[in-house]
Coordinates of C-alpha atoms and ligand atoms in Angstrom, one line a residue:
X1 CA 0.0 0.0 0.0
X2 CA 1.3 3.1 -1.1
X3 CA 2.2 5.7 1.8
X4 CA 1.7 8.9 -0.4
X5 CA -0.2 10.6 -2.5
X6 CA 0.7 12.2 -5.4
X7 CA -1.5 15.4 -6.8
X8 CA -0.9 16.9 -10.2
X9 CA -1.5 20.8 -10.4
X10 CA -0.8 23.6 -12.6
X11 CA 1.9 21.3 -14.0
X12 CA 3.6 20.7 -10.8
X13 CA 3.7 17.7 -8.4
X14 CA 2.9 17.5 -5.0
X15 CA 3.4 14.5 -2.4
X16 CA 0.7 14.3 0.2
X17 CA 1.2 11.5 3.2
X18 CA -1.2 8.9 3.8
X19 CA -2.7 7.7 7.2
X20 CA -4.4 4.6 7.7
X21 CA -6.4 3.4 10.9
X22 CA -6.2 0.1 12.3
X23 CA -9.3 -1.1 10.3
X24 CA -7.6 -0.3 7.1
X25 CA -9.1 3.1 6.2
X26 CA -7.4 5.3 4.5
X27 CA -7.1 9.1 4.4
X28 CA -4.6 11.2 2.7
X29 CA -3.4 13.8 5.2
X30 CA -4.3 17.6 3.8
X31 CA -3.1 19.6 6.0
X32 CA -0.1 21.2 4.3
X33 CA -1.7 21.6 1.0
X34 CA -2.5 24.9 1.2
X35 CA 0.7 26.1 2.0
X36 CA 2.4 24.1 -0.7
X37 CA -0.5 24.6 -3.5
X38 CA -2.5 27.6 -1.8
X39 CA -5.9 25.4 -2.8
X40 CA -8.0 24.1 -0.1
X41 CA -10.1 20.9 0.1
X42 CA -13.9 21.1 -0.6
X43 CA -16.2 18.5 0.7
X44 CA -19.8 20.2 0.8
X45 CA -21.7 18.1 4.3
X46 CA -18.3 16.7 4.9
X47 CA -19.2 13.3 3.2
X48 CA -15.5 12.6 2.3
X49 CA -13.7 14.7 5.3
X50 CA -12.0 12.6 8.2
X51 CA -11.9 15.5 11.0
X52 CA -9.7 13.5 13.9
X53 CA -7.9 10.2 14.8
X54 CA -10.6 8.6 17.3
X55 CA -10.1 5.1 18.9
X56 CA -13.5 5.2 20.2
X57 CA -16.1 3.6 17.6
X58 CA -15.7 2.1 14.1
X59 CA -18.2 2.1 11.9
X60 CA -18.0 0.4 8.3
X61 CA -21.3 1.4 6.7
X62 CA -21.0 -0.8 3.8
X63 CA -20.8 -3.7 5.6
X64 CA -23.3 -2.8 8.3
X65 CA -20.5 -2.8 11.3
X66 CA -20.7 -0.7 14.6
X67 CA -18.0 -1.3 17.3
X68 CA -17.4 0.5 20.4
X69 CA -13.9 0.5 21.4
X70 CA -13.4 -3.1 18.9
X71 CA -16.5 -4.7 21.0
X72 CA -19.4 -5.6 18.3
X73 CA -22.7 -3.6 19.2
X74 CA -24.6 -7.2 18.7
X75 CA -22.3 -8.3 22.1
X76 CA -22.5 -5.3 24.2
X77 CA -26.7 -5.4 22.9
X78 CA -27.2 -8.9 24.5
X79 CA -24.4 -9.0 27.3
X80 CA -24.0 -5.8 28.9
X81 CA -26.1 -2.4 30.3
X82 CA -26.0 1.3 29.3
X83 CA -23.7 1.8 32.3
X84 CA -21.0 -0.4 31.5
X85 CA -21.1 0.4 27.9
X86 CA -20.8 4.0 28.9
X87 CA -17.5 3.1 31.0
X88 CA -16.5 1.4 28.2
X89 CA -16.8 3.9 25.5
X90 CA -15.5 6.9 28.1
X91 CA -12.8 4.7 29.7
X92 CA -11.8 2.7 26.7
X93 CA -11.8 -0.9 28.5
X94 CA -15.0 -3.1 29.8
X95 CA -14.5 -2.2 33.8
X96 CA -13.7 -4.3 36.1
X97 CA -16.3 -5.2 39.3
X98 CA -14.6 -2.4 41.4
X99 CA -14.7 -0.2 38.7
X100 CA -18.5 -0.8 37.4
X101 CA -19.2 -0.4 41.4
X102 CA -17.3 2.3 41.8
X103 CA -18.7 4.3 38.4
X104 CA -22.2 3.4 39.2
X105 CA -22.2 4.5 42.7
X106 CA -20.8 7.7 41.6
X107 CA -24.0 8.3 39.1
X108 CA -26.3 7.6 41.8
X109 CA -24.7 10.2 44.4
X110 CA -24.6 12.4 41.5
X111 CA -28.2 12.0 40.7
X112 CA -29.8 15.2 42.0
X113 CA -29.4 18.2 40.7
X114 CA -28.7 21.4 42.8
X115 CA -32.1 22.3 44.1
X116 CA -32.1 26.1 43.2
X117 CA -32.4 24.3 39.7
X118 CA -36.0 24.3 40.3
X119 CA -36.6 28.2 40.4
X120 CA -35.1 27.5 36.3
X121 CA -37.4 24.8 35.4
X122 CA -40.3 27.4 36.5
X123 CA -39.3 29.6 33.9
X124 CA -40.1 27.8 31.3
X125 CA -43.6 27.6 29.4
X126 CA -45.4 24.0 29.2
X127 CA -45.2 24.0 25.9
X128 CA -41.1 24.3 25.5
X129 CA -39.7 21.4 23.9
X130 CA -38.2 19.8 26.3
X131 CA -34.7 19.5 24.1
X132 CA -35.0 23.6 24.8
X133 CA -34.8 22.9 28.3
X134 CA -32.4 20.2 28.5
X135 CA -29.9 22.2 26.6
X136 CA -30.7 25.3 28.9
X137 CA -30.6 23.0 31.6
X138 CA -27.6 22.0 31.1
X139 CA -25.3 24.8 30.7
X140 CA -27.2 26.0 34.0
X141 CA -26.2 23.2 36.2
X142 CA -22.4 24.1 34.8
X143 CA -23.1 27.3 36.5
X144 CA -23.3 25.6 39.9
X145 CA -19.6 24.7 40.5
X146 CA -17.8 27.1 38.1
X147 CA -14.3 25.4 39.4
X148 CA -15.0 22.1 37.9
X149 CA -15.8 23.6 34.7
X150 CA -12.4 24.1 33.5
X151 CA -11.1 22.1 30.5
X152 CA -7.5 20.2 31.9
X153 CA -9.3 19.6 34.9
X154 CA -8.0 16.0 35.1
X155 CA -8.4 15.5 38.4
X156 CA -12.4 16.2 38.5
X157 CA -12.9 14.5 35.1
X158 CA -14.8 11.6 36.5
X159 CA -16.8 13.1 38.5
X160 CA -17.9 15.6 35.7
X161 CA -18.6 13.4 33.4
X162 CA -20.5 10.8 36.2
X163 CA -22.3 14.3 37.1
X164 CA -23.5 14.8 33.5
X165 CA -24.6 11.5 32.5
X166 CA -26.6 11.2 35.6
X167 CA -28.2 14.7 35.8
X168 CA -29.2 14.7 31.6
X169 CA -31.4 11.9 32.8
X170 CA -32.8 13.9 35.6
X171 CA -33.1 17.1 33.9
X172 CA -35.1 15.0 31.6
X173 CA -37.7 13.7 33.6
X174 CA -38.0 17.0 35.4
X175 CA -38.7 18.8 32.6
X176 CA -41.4 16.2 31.2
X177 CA -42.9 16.5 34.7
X178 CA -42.7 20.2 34.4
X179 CA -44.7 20.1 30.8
X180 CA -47.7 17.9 32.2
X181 CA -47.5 19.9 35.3
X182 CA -46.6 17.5 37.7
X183 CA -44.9 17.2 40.9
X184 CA -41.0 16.6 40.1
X185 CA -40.2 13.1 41.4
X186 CA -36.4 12.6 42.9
X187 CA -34.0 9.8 42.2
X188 CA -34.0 6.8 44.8
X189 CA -30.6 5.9 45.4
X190 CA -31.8 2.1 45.3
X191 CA -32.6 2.1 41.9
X192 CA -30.0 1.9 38.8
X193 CA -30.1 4.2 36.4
X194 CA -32.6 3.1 33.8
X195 CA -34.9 2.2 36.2
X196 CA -34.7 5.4 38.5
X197 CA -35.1 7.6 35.2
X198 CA -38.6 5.4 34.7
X199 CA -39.4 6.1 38.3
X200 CA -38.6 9.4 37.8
X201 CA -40.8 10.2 35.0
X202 CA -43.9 8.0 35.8
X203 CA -43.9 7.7 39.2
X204 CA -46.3 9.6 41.4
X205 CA -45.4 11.4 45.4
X206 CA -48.2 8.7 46.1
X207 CA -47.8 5.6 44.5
X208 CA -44.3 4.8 43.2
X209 CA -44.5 3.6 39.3
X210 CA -44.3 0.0 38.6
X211 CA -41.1 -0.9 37.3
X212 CA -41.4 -3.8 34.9
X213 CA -37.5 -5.5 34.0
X214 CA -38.5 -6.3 30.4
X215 CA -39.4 -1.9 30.2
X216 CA -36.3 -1.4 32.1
X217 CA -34.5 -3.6 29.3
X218 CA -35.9 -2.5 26.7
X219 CA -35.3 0.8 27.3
X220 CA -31.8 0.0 28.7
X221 CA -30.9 -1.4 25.2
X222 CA -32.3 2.0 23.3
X223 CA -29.6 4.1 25.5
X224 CA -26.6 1.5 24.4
X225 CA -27.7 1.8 21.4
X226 CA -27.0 5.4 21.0
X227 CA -24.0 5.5 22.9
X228 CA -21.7 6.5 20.2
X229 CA -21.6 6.9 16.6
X230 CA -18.4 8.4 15.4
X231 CA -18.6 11.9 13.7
X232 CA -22.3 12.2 13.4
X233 CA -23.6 15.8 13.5
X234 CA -24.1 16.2 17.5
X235 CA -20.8 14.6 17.9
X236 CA -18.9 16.7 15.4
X237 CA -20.8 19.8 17.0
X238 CA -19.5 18.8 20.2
X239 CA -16.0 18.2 19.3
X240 CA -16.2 21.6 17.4
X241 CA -16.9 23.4 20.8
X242 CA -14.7 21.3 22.6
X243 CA -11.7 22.6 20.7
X244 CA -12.3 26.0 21.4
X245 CA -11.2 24.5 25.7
X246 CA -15.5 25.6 26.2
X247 CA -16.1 23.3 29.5
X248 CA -17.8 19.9 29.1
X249 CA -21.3 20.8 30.2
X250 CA -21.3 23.6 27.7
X251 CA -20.0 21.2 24.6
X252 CA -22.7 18.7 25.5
X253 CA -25.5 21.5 25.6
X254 CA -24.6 22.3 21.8
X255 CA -24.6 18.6 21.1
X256 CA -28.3 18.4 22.5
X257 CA -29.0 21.1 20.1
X258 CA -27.3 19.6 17.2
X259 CA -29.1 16.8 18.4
X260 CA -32.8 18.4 18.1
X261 CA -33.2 18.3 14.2
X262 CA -35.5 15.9 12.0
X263 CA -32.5 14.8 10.2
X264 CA -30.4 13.5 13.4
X265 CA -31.8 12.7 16.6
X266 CA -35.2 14.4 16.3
X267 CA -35.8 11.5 13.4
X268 CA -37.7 9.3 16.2
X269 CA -40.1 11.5 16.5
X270 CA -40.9 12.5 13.0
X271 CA -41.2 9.0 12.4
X272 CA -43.8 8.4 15.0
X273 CA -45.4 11.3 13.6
X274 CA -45.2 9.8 9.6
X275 CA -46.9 6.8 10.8
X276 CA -49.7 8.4 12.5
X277 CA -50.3 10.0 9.5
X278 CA -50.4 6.8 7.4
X279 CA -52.3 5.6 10.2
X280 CA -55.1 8.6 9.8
X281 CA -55.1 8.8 6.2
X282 CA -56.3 5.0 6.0
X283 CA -53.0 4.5 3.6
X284 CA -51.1 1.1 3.4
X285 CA -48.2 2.9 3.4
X286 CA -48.1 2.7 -0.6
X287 CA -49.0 6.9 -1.0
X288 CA -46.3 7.5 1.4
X289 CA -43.4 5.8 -0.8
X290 CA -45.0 7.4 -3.7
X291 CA -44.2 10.5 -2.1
X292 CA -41.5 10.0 -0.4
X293 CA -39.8 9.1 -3.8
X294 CA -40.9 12.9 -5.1
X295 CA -39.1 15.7 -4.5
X296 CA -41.4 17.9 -5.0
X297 CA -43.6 16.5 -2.6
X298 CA -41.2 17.6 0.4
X299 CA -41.6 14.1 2.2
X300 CA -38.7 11.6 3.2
X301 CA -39.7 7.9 4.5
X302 CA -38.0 9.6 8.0
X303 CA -36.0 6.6 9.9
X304 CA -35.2 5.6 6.1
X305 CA -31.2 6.3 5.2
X306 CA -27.9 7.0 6.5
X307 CA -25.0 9.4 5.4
X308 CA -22.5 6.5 7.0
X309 CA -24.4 3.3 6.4
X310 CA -25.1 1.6 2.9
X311 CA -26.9 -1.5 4.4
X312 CA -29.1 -2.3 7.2
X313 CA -28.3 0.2 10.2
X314 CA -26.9 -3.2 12.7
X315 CA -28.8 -1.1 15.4
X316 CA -32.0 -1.2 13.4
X317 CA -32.0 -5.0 13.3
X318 CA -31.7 -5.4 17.3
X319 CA -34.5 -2.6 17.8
X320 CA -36.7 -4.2 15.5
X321 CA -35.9 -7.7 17.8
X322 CA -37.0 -5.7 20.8
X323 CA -39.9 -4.2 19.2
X324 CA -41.5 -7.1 19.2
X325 CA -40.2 -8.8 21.8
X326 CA -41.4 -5.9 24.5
X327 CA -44.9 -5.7 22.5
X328 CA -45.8 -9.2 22.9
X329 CA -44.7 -9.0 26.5
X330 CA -47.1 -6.2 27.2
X331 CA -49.4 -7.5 24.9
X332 CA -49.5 -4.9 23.0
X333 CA -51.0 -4.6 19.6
X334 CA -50.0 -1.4 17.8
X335 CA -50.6 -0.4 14.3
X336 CA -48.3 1.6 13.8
X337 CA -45.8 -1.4 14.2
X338 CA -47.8 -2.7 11.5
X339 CA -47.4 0.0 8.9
X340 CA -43.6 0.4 9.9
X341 CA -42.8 -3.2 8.8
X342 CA -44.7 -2.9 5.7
X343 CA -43.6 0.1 4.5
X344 CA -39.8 -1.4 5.5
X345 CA -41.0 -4.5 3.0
X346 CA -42.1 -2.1 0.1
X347 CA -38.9 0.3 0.4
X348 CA -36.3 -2.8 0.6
X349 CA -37.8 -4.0 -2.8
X350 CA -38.6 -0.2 -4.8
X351 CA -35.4 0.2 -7.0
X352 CA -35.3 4.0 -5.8
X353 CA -34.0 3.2 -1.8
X354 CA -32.4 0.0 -3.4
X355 CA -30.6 2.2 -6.2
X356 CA -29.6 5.0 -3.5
X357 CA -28.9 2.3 -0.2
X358 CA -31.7 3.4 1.9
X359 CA -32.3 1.0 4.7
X360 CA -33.9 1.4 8.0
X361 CA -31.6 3.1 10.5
X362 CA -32.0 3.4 14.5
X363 CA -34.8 5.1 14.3
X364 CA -37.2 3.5 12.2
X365 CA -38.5 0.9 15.1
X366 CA -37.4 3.2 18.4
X367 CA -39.9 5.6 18.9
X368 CA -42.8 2.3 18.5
X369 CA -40.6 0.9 21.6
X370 CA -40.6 4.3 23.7
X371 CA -44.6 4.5 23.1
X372 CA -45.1 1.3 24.2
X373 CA -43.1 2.6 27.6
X374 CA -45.5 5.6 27.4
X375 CA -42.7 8.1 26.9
X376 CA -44.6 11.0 25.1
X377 CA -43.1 11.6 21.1
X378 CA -41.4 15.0 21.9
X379 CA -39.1 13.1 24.5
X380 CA -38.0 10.9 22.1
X381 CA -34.8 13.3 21.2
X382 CA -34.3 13.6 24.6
X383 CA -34.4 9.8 25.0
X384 CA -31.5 9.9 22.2
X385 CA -29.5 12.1 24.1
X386 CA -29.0 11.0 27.4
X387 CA -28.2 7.6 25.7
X388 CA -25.5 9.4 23.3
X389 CA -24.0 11.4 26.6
X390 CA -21.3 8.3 26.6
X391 CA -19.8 9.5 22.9
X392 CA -19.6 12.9 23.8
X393 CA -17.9 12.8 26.9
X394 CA -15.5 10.3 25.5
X395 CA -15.0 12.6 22.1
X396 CA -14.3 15.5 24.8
X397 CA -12.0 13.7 26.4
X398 CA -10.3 12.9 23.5
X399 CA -10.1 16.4 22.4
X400 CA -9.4 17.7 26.4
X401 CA -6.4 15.1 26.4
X402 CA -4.5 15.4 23.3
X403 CA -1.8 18.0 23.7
X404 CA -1.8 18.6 19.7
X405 CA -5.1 19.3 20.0
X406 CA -5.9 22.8 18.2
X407 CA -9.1 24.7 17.2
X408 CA -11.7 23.5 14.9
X409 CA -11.5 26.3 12.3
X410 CA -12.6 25.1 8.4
X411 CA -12.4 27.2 5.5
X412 CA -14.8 28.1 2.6
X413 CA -14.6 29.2 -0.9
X414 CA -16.2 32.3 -0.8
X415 CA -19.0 33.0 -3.7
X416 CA -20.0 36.3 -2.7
X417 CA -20.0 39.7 -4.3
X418 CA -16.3 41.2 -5.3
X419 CA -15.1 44.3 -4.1
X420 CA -17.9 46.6 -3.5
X421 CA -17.9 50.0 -2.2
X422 CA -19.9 51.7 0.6
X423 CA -23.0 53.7 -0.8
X424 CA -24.5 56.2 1.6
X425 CA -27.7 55.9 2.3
X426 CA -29.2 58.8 0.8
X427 CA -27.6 57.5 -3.0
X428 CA -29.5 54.6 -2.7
X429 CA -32.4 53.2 -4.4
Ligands
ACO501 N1 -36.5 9.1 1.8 C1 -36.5 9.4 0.5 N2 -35.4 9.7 -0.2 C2 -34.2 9.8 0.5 C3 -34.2 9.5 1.9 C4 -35.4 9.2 2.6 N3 -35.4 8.9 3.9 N4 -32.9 9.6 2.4 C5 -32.2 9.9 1.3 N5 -33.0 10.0 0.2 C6 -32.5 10.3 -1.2 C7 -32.2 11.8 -1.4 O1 -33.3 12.5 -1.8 C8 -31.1 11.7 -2.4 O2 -31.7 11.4 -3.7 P1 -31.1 11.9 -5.1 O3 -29.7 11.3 -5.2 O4 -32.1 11.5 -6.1 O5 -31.0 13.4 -4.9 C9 -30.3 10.4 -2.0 O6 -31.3 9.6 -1.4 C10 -29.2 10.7 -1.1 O7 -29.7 11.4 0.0 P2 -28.9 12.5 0.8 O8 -29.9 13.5 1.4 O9 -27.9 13.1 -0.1 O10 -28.2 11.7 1.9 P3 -27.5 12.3 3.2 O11 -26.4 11.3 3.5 O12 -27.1 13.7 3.0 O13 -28.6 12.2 4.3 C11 -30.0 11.4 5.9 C12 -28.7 11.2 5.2 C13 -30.1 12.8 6.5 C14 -30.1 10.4 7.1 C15 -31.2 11.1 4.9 O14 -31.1 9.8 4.5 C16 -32.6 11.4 5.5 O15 -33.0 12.6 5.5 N6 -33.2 10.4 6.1 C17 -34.5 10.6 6.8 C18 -34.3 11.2 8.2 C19 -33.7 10.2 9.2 O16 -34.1 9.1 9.3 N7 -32.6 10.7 9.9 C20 -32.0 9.8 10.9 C21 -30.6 9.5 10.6 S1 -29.9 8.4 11.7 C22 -29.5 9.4 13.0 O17 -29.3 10.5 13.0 C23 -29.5 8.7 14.3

């Protein structure tokens, strides 16, 4: 394999290193091209732009692969929890029994959030999205101990990122309390952490909710799922603020909002939303293709596609597993599970999402899961993000650790207006 690359321009020849990961990809490394050719790169969405060196996930979308830290997400699916997976993807190593014990008993004493926090949550309307107020939120509770905010803060890294993981989840609940106005519900220390954000959510101050273990699975294994995902948007957002040295809580407040758009993790909900429709509209699912195929028509089969992934999303498959695994077990008959396979039957077999690679991706069979659980649709982003908090602390690290590390700062070709001069106001028409 050839350890350069070799770019003709203007009649001139330039060599350009290559860098190759341990899974064989391959980049060639850009960085001094503009000093020797004075042309930049230019890579509209980023499809073809590697932005960092990770050793946290791999991802080979043609082949429908997803690792964290090496580990296939079919293992760490049907052998491990949210919590261990997150110590593996921060920590980079499964943890030993001390170290699961002592991680986990660090979320639970970090649980609460400051209670001044409340006076906050009054502030907002009942109708703010509640991925307005977890972002808000979260910057906020950075505002509570300034002198652990500091990037370089080695020392008070752990409990940072314990504090976040386990507050998202709190600020969460409170804030879909807060929209149905009910009475906030606090953590018990005796449950773990899937099952204390249930309690949280659905329990009442006088009758504590019923916590079911196949729910608490189910929903365990939606939160694994999203642990990581490489340079998605919300990541790449969150590295982005993380190299200007902005704090942690700060980098994962922009990643909630990077987060909130139909196209990333606000997908769940739009395609709870497409399959009411079908649902109301009395369609098999056939008008919605039709559409979805026409451009004009401003319609997208949502949970349908992947920038990354050119065959079936892996995490799609084990949703769709638990989907109907958790259903039966509730006994739960749900139409809309019933339009989302069909339409997943027509699409695999139109030639315009087999021509283009569209397959089901995570969210396609989530948000049926989450309203089985009863979680309301606008939560579901929020759902996505405190499972994703893993990936971002890890990226931050990543970025907080490495002593090369510099600011994110792309460039653009400019397609503006040339030189243009000032024309008072009085001149013009
Ligand atoms: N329905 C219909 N057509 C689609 C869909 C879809 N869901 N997704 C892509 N296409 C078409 C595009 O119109 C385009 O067609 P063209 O080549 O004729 O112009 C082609 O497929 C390529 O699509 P792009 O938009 O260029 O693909 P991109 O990589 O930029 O976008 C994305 C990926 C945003 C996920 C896209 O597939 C999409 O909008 N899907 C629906 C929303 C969704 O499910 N998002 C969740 C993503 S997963 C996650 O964030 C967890």
């Amino acid at each position: 394999m050839s350890k350069e690359a070799k770019l003709e321009l203007d009649g001139k020849s330039f060599t350009l290193p290559m860098v190759e990961g341990t899974e064989g990809e391959r980049a060639v490394d850009i960085a001094c091209l503009r000093n020797y050719t004075s042309c930049i790169t230019l890579d509209d969405g980023y499809a073809n732009t590697g932005s960092c060196l990770s050793k946290i996930t791999f991802i080979d979308g043609e082949k429908g692969i997803l690792r964290y830290r090496g580990i296939p997400i079919e293992e760490l699916a049907e052998k491990s929890t949210f919590v261990e997976t997150a110590y593996l993807i921060i920590y980079g190593h499964l943890p030993t029994r001390a170290e699961l014990r002592q991680f986990s008993d660090l979320l639970t004493a970090n649980a609460n959030l400051h209670e001044d926090m409340k006076y906050h949550f009054e502030g907002f309307p009942s109708s703010a999205h509640p991925m307005a107020i977890l972002s808000a939120m979260i910057n906020a509770s950075s505002c509570f101990d300034p002198g652990l905010m500091k990037m370089g803060n080695a020392g008070r890294f752990d409990l940072l990122a314990a504090r976040l993981i386990s507050q998202v989840r709190t600020i969460a609940a409170f804030s879909y309390r807060k929209s149905r106005g009910l009475p906030i519900i606090y953590p018990k220390s005796a449950y773990k952490y899937t099952a204390n954000f249930l309690h949280m959510m659905f329990s009442e101050p006088y009758d504590d909710y019923e916590i079911k273990p196949e729910v608490v699975r189910a929903l365990d294994l939606i939160f694994l799922l999203h642990a990581d995902h490489e340079q998605n948007c919300s990541t790449a957002t969150v590295r982005m603020v993380a190299s200007s040295q902005a704090n942690m809580f700060a980098c994962a407040a922009a990643g909630v909002c990077a987060l909130w758009g139909p196209l990333h993790g606000g997908a769940n909900q739009a395609v709870v939303e497409m399959l009411e429709e079908i649902h109301r509209e009395g369609d098999d699912g056939s008008k919605f293709i039709t559409a979805a195929k026409d451009k004009v028509s401003g319609k997208r089969l949502m949970g349908f596609g992947h920038r990354v992934y050119k065959h079936y999303d892996p995490r799609a498959k084990i949703i769709k597993q638990a989907c109907d695994s958790l259903l039966n077990v509730l006994q739960i008959s749900d139409p809309l599970l019933d339009i989302a396979k069909k339409l997943e039957e027509s699409a695999l077999k139109d030639p315009y999402f087999v021509e283009r690679k569209l397959y089901p991706n995570v969210d396609f069979y989530s948000g049926i899961i989450m309203r089985a659980i009863g979680i309301p649709m606008e939560m579901f982003p929020v759902i996505f993000a405190i499972g994703r908090m893993p990936g971002w602390i890890a990226n931050y690290k990543e970025i907080a650790e490495d002593p090369k590390a510099r600011i994110y700062r792309p460039r653009q070709i400019y397609v503006g207006p040339t030189l243009t001069h000032f024309m008072p106001l009085h001149k013009r028409k």
